[in-house]
Amino acid sequence: MSTKRVLSGMRPSGKLHLGHLHGVLKNWLRLQNEDECLFFVADWHALTTEYNSPGDIQENIKEMVIDWVSVGIDPEKSVVFLQSEIKEHAELHLLLSMITPVPWLERNPTYKEQIKEVKDKDLHTYGFLGYPVLQTADIIIYRADAVPVGIDQAPHLELSREITRRFNFLYGNVFPEPQTILTDASKLLGTDGRKMSKSYNNAIFLSDPPDVIEKKILPMMTDPARKRRTDAGSPEICPVFSLHKIYSPPDVIKKVDEGCRGANIGCIECKRFVIPKIIDELKPVQEKRKGLEKSPAIVKDVLAKGNEKARKIAQATMKEVRKALKLV
Ligand code: TRP
Ligand code: SF4
């Protein structure tokens, strides 16, 4: 049985938080031991929305790759690379743009939503509309069998399959259709009860030292109906409980659940159960990070090695693509 080839990417958003760890990276870690994996930094994709402020991009790439490696993404097992270093993605993107009908892109729910909701930047650009075309090139240039993504990315993957089918129909069977591995969205909430996100300022970062973690969690939002210690609470709507569900053993979860409903446990006490668990989990990650921060050459080296491996695959694919399109 041949192993599957799995590919996934992340836009370089800088330091990662617990939402990334439990929503994405834990999946990557599992897949890395089962399949052939390629993980890449989608820096060109970052420019589709941040084109007017590219200033932080190098720093963000570095911090994100440090986090990947610190949590256990192993560059010996997985190919870790940088999108913009593999120019073949751009060539394939151009060729795919020839065959992708504009209405397919305009119908994309993510596109429609962002165009409507994002007010602080102008997203009426050619590049932003073509986001899923570039994403398709990223995937099929490696002939990836499967792509782990969150539910928000599922429409993009659907488009990728459609574009791939169209390519194969027009020019012959060059690419496998990439399957979606839907990763369970992390149920973990931010300190204000909303989805954990850097832009909401409610995130606990993998690099937060113990005192910062404590300072973020102690004032964290709880069940708003539980104003006093004597009020009964509803753990299922409490963001602190979302942390317990990930970090606490079943007996503690039970104790917290019953204690909260019966007003037998205070919120601070409840938070104090989970704080050390988070700190302990991050300890080895942060130790690894310290080592990497001291020798930034390692990060450069990880990407350089990964780029080389990725480039070989991408170049071989492009030879076939050019042939299929009668460009050679
Ligand atoms: N669009 C993805 C995101 O925002 C990043 C991405 C770019 C990607 N190219 C990809 C993910 C290819 C998987 C496969 O998270
Ligand atoms: Fe939330 Fe725990 Fe307070 Fe209940 S006791 S409201 S679960 S913090």
Tab-separated table of N, CA and C and ligand atoms in Angstrom, residues 7-11 40 42 45 131 135 138-139 147 149 153 156, ligand 1:
chain	number	residue	atom	x	y	z
A	7	LEU	N	-0.996	17.546	2.090
A	7	LEU	CA	-0.406	18.877	2.040
A	7	LEU	C	-1.309	19.872	2.752
A	8	SER	N	-0.701	20.780	3.503
A	8	SER	CA	-1.506	21.872	4.044
A	8	SER	C	-0.641	23.109	4.226
A	9	GLY	N	-1.297	24.248	4.299
A	9	GLY	CA	-0.573	25.504	4.446
A	9	GLY	C	-1.271	26.425	5.414
A	10	MET	N	-0.509	27.396	5.886
A	10	MET	CA	-1.077	28.411	6.772
A	10	MET	C	-0.522	29.757	6.338
A	11	ARG	N	-1.376	30.765	6.394
A	11	ARG	CA	-0.847	32.103	6.144
A	11	ARG	C	0.024	32.525	7.320
A	40	PHE	N	3.367	24.098	4.402
A	40	PHE	CA	4.051	25.280	3.884
A	40	PHE	C	3.457	26.579	4.410
A	42	ALA	N	2.079	30.053	3.549
A	42	ALA	CA	1.423	30.648	2.376
A	42	ALA	C	1.623	32.166	2.393
A	45	HIS	N	-0.353	34.101	-0.204
A	45	HIS	CA	-1.757	34.246	0.187
A	45	HIS	C	-1.956	35.366	1.206
A	131	TYR	N	-7.798	33.926	-5.106
A	131	TYR	CA	-7.231	33.206	-3.950
A	131	TYR	C	-7.345	31.675	-4.091
A	135	GLN	N	-4.526	28.680	-4.411
A	135	GLN	CA	-4.579	27.563	-3.457
A	135	GLN	C	-4.624	26.220	-4.194
A	138	ASP	N	-1.160	25.430	-5.338
A	138	ASP	CA	-0.366	24.958	-4.181
A	138	ASP	C	-0.544	23.462	-3.954
A	139	ILE	N	-1.775	23.021	-4.138
A	139	ILE	CA	-2.116	21.636	-3.780
A	139	ILE	C	-1.727	20.670	-4.892
A	147	VAL	N	-5.972	17.066	1.787
A	147	VAL	CA	-5.643	18.366	2.363
A	147	VAL	C	-6.436	18.566	3.661
A	149	VAL	N	-8.003	20.679	6.324
A	149	VAL	CA	-8.375	22.093	6.518
A	149	VAL	C	-9.592	22.178	7.436
A	153	GLN	N	-12.465	26.443	5.141
A	153	GLN	CA	-11.720	26.288	3.889
A	153	GLN	C	-12.358	25.261	2.944
A	156	HIS	N	-13.171	26.286	-0.610
A	156	HIS	CA	-11.980	26.430	-1.448
A	156	HIS	C	-11.545	25.085	-2.010
B	1	TRP	N1	-6.183	29.338	2.621
B	1	TRP	C1	-5.512	28.654	3.702
B	1	TRP	C2	-5.843	29.365	5.021
B	1	TRP	O1	-6.106	30.525	5.030
B	1	TRP	C3	-4.020	28.627	3.492
B	1	TRP	C4	-3.654	27.863	2.277
B	1	TRP	C5	-3.110	28.358	1.128
B	1	TRP	C6	-3.789	26.456	2.086
B	1	TRP	N2	-2.884	27.379	0.245
B	1	TRP	C7	-3.298	26.188	0.792
B	1	TRP	C8	-4.278	25.425	2.885
B	1	TRP	C9	-3.295	24.897	0.275
B	1	TRP	C10	-4.274	24.126	2.363
B	1	TRP	C11	-3.785	23.872	1.060
B	1	TRP	O2	-5.772	28.733	6.059
